[in-house]
């Protein structure tokens, strides 16, 4: 069949001409795009990473699946995969992404995962059986300190200035066993509120909360900084407070492995700690933050808009009220698991009735419950070799009051 | 005559009683078997209660029922208030859907042209999972309560509509011819002939729609809302209380059964033709 409308010679000529013109004009841009894409898909294009420690040659196991939730807290683990640091330490790690913490908890206890990112309070809850699902666990690293905030809907900008202003508001939280839940509740306490009675606390998927804030389904949320920054970028909220200002260098997420895994594959365990420790300290360096942000923004890793991730990692950000900030320690990557962290979390879990009825009273009960889970020895061996800090802290300053890990109960009475 | 019919009646009652007894014994045996298999499967795990055992779930059921009437807003509600919230959403969404779908179904059932014009749209929208409407509802309505009701509405609408249209098609043509012969008015034809004759179809539609809507509300509430059976399941999962999920499953199932049976009673109210 003949097409009813054949292009005339003139039309055909002009079309070809147009094509030639177009290809000439965009050739440079096309080439540039190609090369950019190439470097993005081959992380080896960052040859500047030299492993600080030796890789072990007697690994019992090389292929490991590590669980994570795509948030900035996972940076040391994700960066170790993105920059091939795991491979440099002889490991073949595949990352498995989870969208919620309950799924991850279930997968870990069911034995589908042996190593994973966790919210810092989760390993203690899993080890001591505070809720459904128990598995013995070792928690060697805190993957990040700080790096979270409370964002409030823009429409409440004139109303919310301090913790006392959250009365009657709907506050989104990611999980019961999270620092967000524990810190936000104590923050509300400092405003004279009873978080159970005066505030509508809602557990939601972090990914749903920016939308929920936008449509007026939530009034505020306490989440990792990428969501706070996302809400600012979308113009729906403003950053009310960074958790860094509630507790400077507070723990947030952590890396932990099953006890049976660490016992069966001790060298593999050490290699994992070397790779993640090396990666954490590399991205802790302010000079590496922008590069890390662009690498991890890819969909294979965190899958976030790069400007949002850059604002979080470099600490140069807009807070949504028109103010611009430069806070380099907005998020930190010093992995040592301080016992003071564990004692504070345990005390908070107990105060909010999240220990499944288990009671901890004496300082030694607290200390034992924490050191059963925190693997400070393994962390110290790796971090000393990397030149990172491993000194225990005698006290923490949380919400303006001194927290003494040898007398945890005294802190909440000061609030 | 009377005695023989009485005897037949008595024999029928006896048969029915025997049947009921057999069915009840069968139920008890099956129920025990399910609990036994459940127990066997879960005792194999040493996971600190991740897989809930029958005993732990029973204990949790007692706990949940003993705090069923707690009303301590905004964060602490007993199961009764979760249930009431879900039922209320269900009722509103379901009634709205029925009010929209039944008249539309009657119109489309009697008007071929209109039916054929709208049929492609209905057939495309009908198989879409009601939950897919949730983000759209939230974006348009900007309110979680309204969105949950909207999802119920979408879940029920098509089922009631299609069953109503189908019901109209099944009306005995004799009735319509008779109505025409008697020169019945439009109103008389619709309300005195078509509507009563279509009732069985409508009730079937309502019954199917209600169980679908109950299925959907629990899923929808896991994403929106601060009270309801879905919210209860979601919160208990995030607190890693897996035993509570079993309790919720039992309650949701029993309520679903009661809903289905109560709407089935409507069938009995319909005069048989």
PDB file of C-alpha atoms in Angstrom, chain B:
ATOM      1  CA  UNK B   1     -53.385 -36.319  56.937  1.00  0.00           C
ATOM      2  CA  UNK B   2     -52.380 -34.025  59.756  1.00  0.00           C
ATOM      3  CA  UNK B   3     -50.546 -36.750  61.649  1.00  0.00           C
ATOM      4  CA  UNK B   4     -48.504 -37.797  58.659  1.00  0.00           C
ATOM      5  CA  UNK B   5     -47.541 -34.208  57.909  1.00  0.00           C
ATOM      6  CA  UNK B   6     -46.620 -33.714  61.571  1.00  0.00           C
ATOM      7  CA  UNK B   7     -44.516 -36.854  61.412  1.00  0.00           C
ATOM      8  CA  UNK B   8     -42.811 -35.680  58.273  1.00  0.00           C
ATOM      9  CA  UNK B   9     -42.199 -32.361  59.978  1.00  0.00           C
ATOM     10  CA  UNK B  10     -40.742 -34.055  63.044  1.00  0.00           C
ATOM     11  CA  UNK B  11     -38.507 -36.280  60.923  1.00  0.00           C
ATOM     12  CA  UNK B  12     -37.291 -33.160  59.097  1.00  0.00           C
ATOM     13  CA  UNK B  13     -36.420 -31.457  62.394  1.00  0.00           C
ATOM     14  CA  UNK B  14     -34.590 -34.559  63.565  1.00  0.00           C
ATOM     15  CA  UNK B  15     -32.617 -34.719  60.323  1.00  0.00           C
ATOM     16  CA  UNK B  16     -31.743 -31.083  60.617  1.00  0.00           C
ATOM     17  CA  UNK B  17     -30.598 -31.531  64.224  1.00  0.00           C
ATOM     18  CA  UNK B  18     -28.433 -34.500  63.248  1.00  0.00           C
ATOM     19  CA  UNK B  19     -26.971 -32.488  60.429  1.00  0.00           C
ATOM     20  CA  UNK B  20     -26.175 -29.588  62.730  1.00  0.00           C
ATOM     21  CA  UNK B  21     -24.546 -31.871  65.258  1.00  0.00           C
ATOM     22  CA  UNK B  22     -22.366 -33.473  62.574  1.00  0.00           C
ATOM     23  CA  UNK B  23     -21.384 -30.082  61.214  1.00  0.00           C
ATOM     24  CA  UNK B  24     -20.520 -28.863  64.716  1.00  0.00           C
ATOM     25  CA  UNK B  25     -18.339 -31.907  65.422  1.00  0.00           C
ATOM     26  CA  UNK B  26     -16.658 -31.362  62.055  1.00  0.00           C
ATOM     27  CA  UNK B  27     -16.027 -27.744  62.962  1.00  0.00           C
ATOM     28  CA  UNK B  28     -14.471 -28.646  66.317  1.00  0.00           C
ATOM     29  CA  UNK B  29     -12.205 -31.250  64.684  1.00  0.00           C
ATOM     30  CA  UNK B  30     -11.057 -28.841  61.939  1.00  0.00           C
ATOM     31  CA  UNK B  31     -10.503 -26.041  64.430  1.00  0.00           C
ATOM     32  CA  UNK B  32      -8.423 -28.292  66.682  1.00  0.00           C
ATOM     33  CA  UNK B  33      -6.433 -29.460  63.660  1.00  0.00           C
ATOM     34  CA  UNK B  34      -5.659 -25.881  62.618  1.00  0.00           C
ATOM     35  CA  UNK B  35      -4.513 -24.990  66.148  1.00  0.00           C
ATOM     36  CA  UNK B  36      -2.416 -28.181  66.232  1.00  0.00           C
ATOM     37  CA  UNK B  37      -0.694 -27.425  62.918  1.00  0.00           C
ATOM     38  CA  UNK B  38      -0.145 -23.822  64.016  1.00  0.00           C
ATOM     39  CA  UNK B  39       1.430 -25.042  67.265  1.00  0.00           C
ATOM     40  CA  UNK B  40       3.646 -27.529  65.403  1.00  0.00           C
ATOM     41  CA  UNK B  41       4.854 -24.929  62.915  1.00  0.00           C
ATOM     42  CA  UNK B  42       5.645 -22.280  65.515  1.00  0.00           C
ATOM     43  CA  UNK B  43       7.351 -24.488  68.092  1.00  0.00           C
ATOM     44  CA  UNK B  44       9.987 -25.245  65.447  1.00  0.00           C
ATOM     45  CA  UNK B  45      11.261 -21.670  65.704  1.00  0.00           C
ATOM     46  CA  UNK B  46      13.575 -20.370  68.381  1.00  0.00           C
ATOM     47  CA  UNK B  47      13.066 -16.717  67.567  1.00  0.00           C
ATOM     48  CA  UNK B  48      11.759 -15.093  70.737  1.00  0.00           C
ATOM     49  CA  UNK B  49       8.139 -15.003  69.609  1.00  0.00           C
ATOM     50  CA  UNK B  50       8.538 -13.596  66.094  1.00  0.00           C
ATOM     51  CA  UNK B  51       6.256 -16.389  64.908  1.00  0.00           C
ATOM     52  CA  UNK B  52       3.276 -16.155  67.298  1.00  0.00           C
ATOM     53  CA  UNK B  53       2.205 -19.338  69.100  1.00  0.00           C
ATOM     54  CA  UNK B  54      -1.465 -20.149  69.816  1.00  0.00           C
ATOM     55  CA  UNK B  55      -0.912 -19.695  73.561  1.00  0.00           C
ATOM     56  CA  UNK B  56       0.794 -16.307  73.207  1.00  0.00           C
ATOM     57  CA  UNK B  57      -1.894 -15.123  70.799  1.00  0.00           C
ATOM     58  CA  UNK B  58      -4.640 -16.262  73.188  1.00  0.00           C
ATOM     59  CA  UNK B  59      -2.977 -14.374  76.017  1.00  0.00           C
ATOM     60  CA  UNK B  60      -2.715 -11.279  73.852  1.00  0.00           C
ATOM     61  CA  UNK B  61      -6.384 -11.639  72.866  1.00  0.00           C
ATOM     62  CA  UNK B  62      -7.332 -11.573  76.559  1.00  0.00           C
ATOM     63  CA  UNK B  63      -5.147  -8.482  77.069  1.00  0.00           C
ATOM     64  CA  UNK B  64      -6.628  -6.689  74.080  1.00  0.00           C
ATOM     65  CA  UNK B  65     -10.191  -7.515  75.145  1.00  0.00           C
ATOM     66  CA  UNK B  66      -9.582  -6.493  78.754  1.00  0.00           C
ATOM     67  CA  UNK B  67      -8.417  -3.047  77.596  1.00  0.00           C
ATOM     68  CA  UNK B  68     -11.053  -2.882  74.868  1.00  0.00           C
ATOM     69  CA  UNK B  69     -12.787   0.184  76.293  1.00  0.00           C
ATOM     70  CA  UNK B  70      -9.735   2.324  77.033  1.00  0.00           C
ATOM     71  CA  UNK B  71     -10.311   5.811  75.639  1.00  0.00           C
ATOM     72  CA  UNK B  72      -7.269   7.958  76.160  1.00  0.00           C
ATOM     73  CA  UNK B  73      -6.734  10.246  73.168  1.00  0.00           C
ATOM     74  CA  UNK B  74      -4.717  10.961  71.155  1.00  0.00           C
ATOM     75  CA  UNK B  75      -2.486   7.888  71.381  1.00  0.00           C
ATOM     76  CA  UNK B  76      -4.227   5.209  73.396  1.00  0.00           C
ATOM     77  CA  UNK B  77      -7.460   3.603  72.221  1.00  0.00           C
ATOM     78  CA  UNK B  78      -9.012   0.247  73.098  1.00  0.00           C
ATOM     79  CA  UNK B  79      -9.882  -2.176  70.322  1.00  0.00           C
ATOM     80  CA  UNK B  80     -13.582  -1.240  70.468  1.00  0.00           C
ATOM     81  CA  UNK B  81     -12.805   2.332  69.411  1.00  0.00           C
ATOM     82  CA  UNK B  82     -10.545   1.133  66.596  1.00  0.00           C
ATOM     83  CA  UNK B  83     -13.344  -1.115  65.438  1.00  0.00           C
ATOM     84  CA  UNK B  84     -15.961   1.649  65.667  1.00  0.00           C
ATOM     85  CA  UNK B  85     -13.753   4.006  63.661  1.00  0.00           C
ATOM     86  CA  UNK B  86     -13.357   1.418  60.911  1.00  0.00           C
ATOM     87  CA  UNK B  87     -17.074   0.594  60.872  1.00  0.00           C
ATOM     88  CA  UNK B  88     -17.986   4.249  60.708  1.00  0.00           C
ATOM     89  CA  UNK B  89     -15.732   4.841  57.691  1.00  0.00           C
ATOM     90  CA  UNK B  90     -17.111   1.714  56.115  1.00  0.00           C
ATOM     91  CA  UNK B  91     -20.699   2.827  56.653  1.00  0.00           C
ATOM     92  CA  UNK B  92     -20.223   6.310  55.215  1.00  0.00           C
ATOM     93  CA  UNK B  93     -18.266   5.191  52.144  1.00  0.00           C
ATOM     94  CA  UNK B  94     -20.594   2.273  51.532  1.00  0.00           C
ATOM     95  CA  UNK B  95     -23.821   4.260  51.825  1.00  0.00           C
ATOM     96  CA  UNK B  96     -22.444   6.990  49.540  1.00  0.00           C
ATOM     97  CA  UNK B  97     -21.498   4.348  46.976  1.00  0.00           C
ATOM     98  CA  UNK B  98     -24.930   2.714  47.189  1.00  0.00           C
ATOM     99  CA  UNK B  99     -26.698   6.074  46.822  1.00  0.00           C
ATOM    100  CA  UNK B 100     -24.657   6.828  43.719  1.00  0.00           C
ATOM    101  CA  UNK B 101     -24.527   3.375  42.140  1.00  0.00           C
ATOM    102  CA  UNK B 102     -28.121   2.118  42.488  1.00  0.00           C
ATOM    103  CA  UNK B 103     -29.876   4.988  40.647  1.00  0.00           C
ATOM    104  CA  UNK B 104     -27.098   5.084  38.052  1.00  0.00           C
ATOM    105  CA  UNK B 105     -27.408   1.339  37.613  1.00  0.00           C
ATOM    106  CA  UNK B 106     -31.182   1.625  37.085  1.00  0.00           C
ATOM    107  CA  UNK B 107     -30.687   4.334  34.478  1.00  0.00           C
ATOM    108  CA  UNK B 108     -27.933   2.469  32.647  1.00  0.00           C
ATOM    109  CA  UNK B 109     -29.892  -0.759  32.819  1.00  0.00           C
ATOM    110  CA  UNK B 110     -32.911   0.788  31.109  1.00  0.00           C
ATOM    111  CA  UNK B 111     -31.064   2.973  28.633  1.00  0.00           C
ATOM    112  CA  UNK B 112     -28.979   0.957  26.166  1.00  0.00           C
ATOM    113  CA  UNK B 113     -27.316   3.938  24.485  1.00  0.00           C
ATOM    114  CA  UNK B 114     -26.158   5.474  27.739  1.00  0.00           C
ATOM    115  CA  UNK B 115     -25.002   2.072  28.939  1.00  0.00           C
ATOM    116  CA  UNK B 116     -22.909   1.407  25.846  1.00  0.00           C
ATOM    117  CA  UNK B 117     -21.456   4.912  26.026  1.00  0.00           C
ATOM    118  CA  UNK B 118     -20.312   4.544  29.642  1.00  0.00           C
ATOM    119  CA  UNK B 119     -19.430   0.855  29.579  1.00  0.00           C
ATOM    120  CA  UNK B 120     -15.812   1.276  28.359  1.00  0.00           C
ATOM    121  CA  UNK B 121     -15.107   3.731  31.202  1.00  0.00           C
ATOM    122  CA  UNK B 122     -16.678   1.451  33.800  1.00  0.00           C
ATOM    123  CA  UNK B 123     -14.809  -1.589  32.510  1.00  0.00           C
ATOM    124  CA  UNK B 124     -11.461   0.240  32.652  1.00  0.00           C
ATOM    125  CA  UNK B 125     -11.964   1.638  36.154  1.00  0.00           C
ATOM    126  CA  UNK B 126     -13.595  -1.450  37.652  1.00  0.00           C
ATOM    127  CA  UNK B 127     -10.542  -3.772  37.915  1.00  0.00           C
ATOM    128  CA  UNK B 128      -8.302  -1.101  39.481  1.00  0.00           C
ATOM    129  CA  UNK B 129      -7.363  -1.926  43.074  1.00  0.00           C
ATOM    130  CA  UNK B 130      -9.152   0.581  45.309  1.00  0.00           C
ATOM    131  CA  UNK B 131      -5.863   1.178  47.129  1.00  0.00           C
ATOM    132  CA  UNK B 132      -4.390   2.639  43.950  1.00  0.00           C
ATOM    133  CA  UNK B 133      -6.842   5.516  44.470  1.00  0.00           C
ATOM    134  CA  UNK B 134      -5.347   6.308  47.851  1.00  0.00           C
ATOM    135  CA  UNK B 135      -2.507   8.645  46.784  1.00  0.00           C
ATOM    136  CA  UNK B 136      -4.852  10.320  44.300  1.00  0.00           C
ATOM    137  CA  UNK B 137      -7.497  10.737  46.982  1.00  0.00           C
ATOM    138  CA  UNK B 138      -4.994  12.176  49.435  1.00  0.00           C
ATOM    139  CA  UNK B 139      -3.662  14.617  46.849  1.00  0.00           C
ATOM    140  CA  UNK B 140      -7.148  15.783  45.810  1.00  0.00           C
ATOM    141  CA  UNK B 141      -9.030  15.736  49.099  1.00  0.00           C
ATOM    142  CA  UNK B 142      -6.128  16.694  51.387  1.00  0.00           C
ATOM    143  CA  UNK B 143      -7.714  14.902  54.294  1.00  0.00           C
ATOM    144  CA  UNK B 144      -7.051  11.383  55.519  1.00  0.00           C
ATOM    145  CA  UNK B 145     -10.579  10.766  56.775  1.00  0.00           C
ATOM    146  CA  UNK B 146     -12.101  11.779  53.473  1.00  0.00           C
ATOM    147  CA  UNK B 147      -9.490   9.772  51.592  1.00  0.00           C
ATOM    148  CA  UNK B 148     -10.255   6.587  53.512  1.00  0.00           C
ATOM    149  CA  UNK B 149     -13.969   7.076  52.792  1.00  0.00           C
ATOM    150  CA  UNK B 150     -13.175   7.793  49.140  1.00  0.00           C
ATOM    151  CA  UNK B 151     -11.251   4.500  48.889  1.00  0.00           C
ATOM    152  CA  UNK B 152     -14.238   2.619  50.360  1.00  0.00           C
ATOM    153  CA  UNK B 153     -16.484   4.457  47.938  1.00  0.00           C
ATOM    154  CA  UNK B 154     -14.355   3.379  44.974  1.00  0.00           C
ATOM    155  CA  UNK B 155     -14.176  -0.174  46.275  1.00  0.00           C
ATOM    156  CA  UNK B 156     -17.971  -0.495  46.515  1.00  0.00           C
ATOM    157  CA  UNK B 157     -19.159   1.649  43.624  1.00  0.00           C
ATOM    158  CA  UNK B 158     -18.404  -0.613  40.656  1.00  0.00           C
ATOM    159  CA  UNK B 159     -19.642  -3.801  42.262  1.00  0.00           C
ATOM    160  CA  UNK B 160     -23.003  -2.303  43.206  1.00  0.00           C
ATOM    161  CA  UNK B 161     -23.311  -0.582  39.819  1.00  0.00           C
ATOM    162  CA  UNK B 162     -22.601  -3.674  37.742  1.00  0.00           C
ATOM    163  CA  UNK B 163     -24.872  -5.897  39.821  1.00  0.00           C
ATOM    164  CA  UNK B 164     -27.683  -3.348  39.566  1.00  0.00           C
ATOM    165  CA  UNK B 165     -27.356  -3.142  35.761  1.00  0.00           C
ATOM    166  CA  UNK B 166     -27.276  -6.904  35.622  1.00  0.00           C
ATOM    167  CA  UNK B 167     -30.360  -7.041  37.845  1.00  0.00           C
ATOM    168  CA  UNK B 168     -32.278  -4.788  35.450  1.00  0.00           C
ATOM    169  CA  UNK B 169     -31.349  -7.029  32.531  1.00  0.00           C
ATOM    170  CA  UNK B 170     -32.748 -10.008  34.391  1.00  0.00           C
ATOM    171  CA  UNK B 171     -36.153  -8.429  34.901  1.00  0.00           C
ATOM    172  CA  UNK B 172     -38.726 -10.665  33.267  1.00  0.00           C
ATOM    173  CA  UNK B 173     -39.652  -8.955  29.931  1.00  0.00           C
ATOM    174  CA  UNK B 174     -43.243  -9.990  30.587  1.00  0.00           C
ATOM    175  CA  UNK B 175     -43.473  -7.415  33.397  1.00  0.00           C
ATOM    176  CA  UNK B 176     -42.194  -4.670  31.137  1.00  0.00           C
ATOM    177  CA  UNK B 177     -44.564  -5.617  28.350  1.00  0.00           C
ATOM    178  CA  UNK B 178     -47.417  -5.671  30.824  1.00  0.00           C
ATOM    179  CA  UNK B 179     -46.438  -2.256  32.152  1.00  0.00           C
ATOM    180  CA  UNK B 180     -46.368  -0.952  28.595  1.00  0.00           C
ATOM    181  CA  UNK B 181     -49.768  -2.462  27.796  1.00  0.00           C
ATOM    182  CA  UNK B 182     -51.229  -0.857  30.911  1.00  0.00           C
ATOM    183  CA  UNK B 183     -49.661   2.460  29.854  1.00  0.00           C
ATOM    184  CA  UNK B 184     -47.814   2.835  33.146  1.00  0.00           C
ATOM    185  CA  UNK B 185     -46.070   6.147  33.695  1.00  0.00           C
ATOM    186  CA  UNK B 186     -42.283   6.318  33.800  1.00  0.00           C
ATOM    187  CA  UNK B 187     -42.327   6.672  37.558  1.00  0.00           C
ATOM    188  CA  UNK B 188     -44.665   3.750  38.017  1.00  0.00           C
ATOM    189  CA  UNK B 189     -42.648   1.608  35.627  1.00  0.00           C
ATOM    190  CA  UNK B 190     -39.380   2.405  37.448  1.00  0.00           C
ATOM    191  CA  UNK B 191     -40.489   2.260  41.077  1.00  0.00           C
ATOM    192  CA  UNK B 192     -43.284  -0.295  40.928  1.00  0.00           C
ATOM    193  CA  UNK B 193     -41.908  -2.691  38.312  1.00  0.00           C
ATOM    194  CA  UNK B 194     -38.189  -2.408  37.624  1.00  0.00           C
ATOM    195  CA  UNK B 195     -36.900  -1.518  41.110  1.00  0.00           C
ATOM    196  CA  UNK B 196     -38.678  -4.355  42.978  1.00  0.00           C
ATOM    197  CA  UNK B 197     -37.711  -6.849  40.287  1.00  0.00           C
ATOM    198  CA  UNK B 198     -34.086  -5.679  40.406  1.00  0.00           C
ATOM    199  CA  UNK B 199     -33.788  -5.928  44.207  1.00  0.00           C
ATOM    200  CA  UNK B 200     -32.169  -9.389  44.257  1.00  0.00           C
ATOM    201  CA  UNK B 201     -29.391  -8.119  41.974  1.00  0.00           C
ATOM    202  CA  UNK B 202     -28.937  -4.990  44.073  1.00  0.00           C
ATOM    203  CA  UNK B 203     -28.714  -6.962  47.323  1.00  0.00           C
ATOM    204  CA  UNK B 204     -26.152  -9.335  45.799  1.00  0.00           C
ATOM    205  CA  UNK B 205     -24.157  -6.271  44.737  1.00  0.00           C
ATOM    206  CA  UNK B 206     -24.397  -4.714  48.206  1.00  0.00           C
ATOM    207  CA  UNK B 207     -23.312  -7.943  49.852  1.00  0.00           C
ATOM    208  CA  UNK B 208     -20.243  -8.446  47.633  1.00  0.00           C
ATOM    209  CA  UNK B 209     -19.358  -4.767  47.860  1.00  0.00           C
ATOM    210  CA  UNK B 210     -19.528  -4.750  51.653  1.00  0.00           C
ATOM    211  CA  UNK B 211     -17.067  -7.612  52.059  1.00  0.00           C
ATOM    212  CA  UNK B 212     -14.711  -6.055  49.513  1.00  0.00           C
ATOM    213  CA  UNK B 213     -14.946  -2.701  51.278  1.00  0.00           C
ATOM    214  CA  UNK B 214     -14.169  -4.304  54.647  1.00  0.00           C
ATOM    215  CA  UNK B 215     -11.138  -5.956  53.040  1.00  0.00           C
ATOM    216  CA  UNK B 216      -9.970  -2.604  51.734  1.00  0.00           C
ATOM    217  CA  UNK B 217     -10.575  -0.366  54.754  1.00  0.00           C
ATOM    218  CA  UNK B 218      -8.070  -2.270  56.877  1.00  0.00           C
ATOM    219  CA  UNK B 219      -5.383  -1.853  54.215  1.00  0.00           C
ATOM    220  CA  UNK B 220      -6.229   1.815  53.685  1.00  0.00           C
ATOM    221  CA  UNK B 221      -6.057   2.590  57.393  1.00  0.00           C
ATOM    222  CA  UNK B 222      -2.534   1.218  57.560  1.00  0.00           C
ATOM    223  CA  UNK B 223      -1.507   4.194  55.470  1.00  0.00           C
ATOM    224  CA  UNK B 224      -3.857   6.954  56.642  1.00  0.00           C
ATOM    225  CA  UNK B 225      -5.696   7.680  59.867  1.00  0.00           C
ATOM    226  CA  UNK B 226      -4.934   7.502  63.562  1.00  0.00           C
ATOM    227  CA  UNK B 227      -7.713   5.151  64.608  1.00  0.00           C
ATOM    228  CA  UNK B 228      -9.107   2.010  63.050  1.00  0.00           C
ATOM    229  CA  UNK B 229      -8.311  -1.680  62.732  1.00  0.00           C
ATOM    230  CA  UNK B 230      -5.709  -0.978  60.027  1.00  0.00           C
ATOM    231  CA  UNK B 231      -3.954   1.571  62.210  1.00  0.00           C
ATOM    232  CA  UNK B 232      -3.990  -0.939  65.051  1.00  0.00           C
ATOM    233  CA  UNK B 233      -2.304  -3.578  62.869  1.00  0.00           C
ATOM    234  CA  UNK B 234       0.253  -1.075  61.560  1.00  0.00           C
ATOM    235  CA  UNK B 235       1.139   0.268  65.031  1.00  0.00           C
ATOM    236  CA  UNK B 236       1.395  -3.169  66.582  1.00  0.00           C
ATOM    237  CA  UNK B 237       3.659  -4.294  63.771  1.00  0.00           C
ATOM    238  CA  UNK B 238       5.890  -1.262  64.261  1.00  0.00           C
ATOM    239  CA  UNK B 239       6.046  -2.035  67.972  1.00  0.00           C
ATOM    240  CA  UNK B 240       6.923  -5.613  66.933  1.00  0.00           C
ATOM    241  CA  UNK B 241       3.922  -7.111  68.767  1.00  0.00           C
ATOM    242  CA  UNK B 242       3.263  -9.898  66.279  1.00  0.00           C
ATOM    243  CA  UNK B 243       0.783 -11.606  68.645  1.00  0.00           C
ATOM    244  CA  UNK B 244      -1.480  -8.588  68.263  1.00  0.00           C
ATOM    245  CA  UNK B 245      -1.614  -9.141  64.517  1.00  0.00           C
ATOM    246  CA  UNK B 246      -3.216 -12.552  65.077  1.00  0.00           C
ATOM    247  CA  UNK B 247      -5.721 -10.950  67.442  1.00  0.00           C
ATOM    248  CA  UNK B 248      -6.510  -8.336  64.801  1.00  0.00           C
ATOM    249  CA  UNK B 249      -6.942 -11.012  62.121  1.00  0.00           C
ATOM    250  CA  UNK B 250      -9.470 -12.861  64.297  1.00  0.00           C
ATOM    251  CA  UNK B 251     -11.434  -9.708  65.105  1.00  0.00           C
ATOM    252  CA  UNK B 252     -11.438  -8.460  61.502  1.00  0.00           C
ATOM    253  CA  UNK B 253     -12.595 -11.887  60.324  1.00  0.00           C
ATOM    254  CA  UNK B 254     -15.396 -12.193  62.859  1.00  0.00           C
ATOM    255  CA  UNK B 255     -16.670  -8.683  62.154  1.00  0.00           C
ATOM    256  CA  UNK B 256     -16.541  -9.395  58.421  1.00  0.00           C
ATOM    257  CA  UNK B 257     -18.645 -12.486  58.974  1.00  0.00           C
ATOM    258  CA  UNK B 258     -21.200 -10.578  61.041  1.00  0.00           C
ATOM    259  CA  UNK B 259     -21.420  -7.852  58.382  1.00  0.00           C
ATOM    260  CA  UNK B 260     -21.935 -10.401  55.637  1.00  0.00           C
ATOM    261  CA  UNK B 261     -24.619 -12.273  57.581  1.00  0.00           C
ATOM    262  CA  UNK B 262     -26.500  -9.122  58.487  1.00  0.00           C
ATOM    263  CA  UNK B 263     -26.711  -7.940  54.900  1.00  0.00           C
ATOM    264  CA  UNK B 264     -27.669 -11.470  53.847  1.00  0.00           C
ATOM    265  CA  UNK B 265     -30.778 -10.985  56.010  1.00  0.00           C
ATOM    266  CA  UNK B 266     -31.878  -8.410  53.449  1.00  0.00           C
ATOM    267  CA  UNK B 267     -32.328 -11.293  51.012  1.00  0.00           C
ATOM    268  CA  UNK B 268     -35.071 -12.696  53.233  1.00  0.00           C
ATOM    269  CA  UNK B 269     -36.927  -9.387  53.234  1.00  0.00           C
ATOM    270  CA  UNK B 270     -37.208  -9.452  49.459  1.00  0.00           C
ATOM    271  CA  UNK B 271     -40.542 -10.831  48.280  1.00  0.00           C
ATOM    272  CA  UNK B 272     -39.924 -13.805  46.027  1.00  0.00           C
ATOM    273  CA  UNK B 273     -41.448 -13.536  42.581  1.00  0.00           C
TER     274      UNK B 273
END
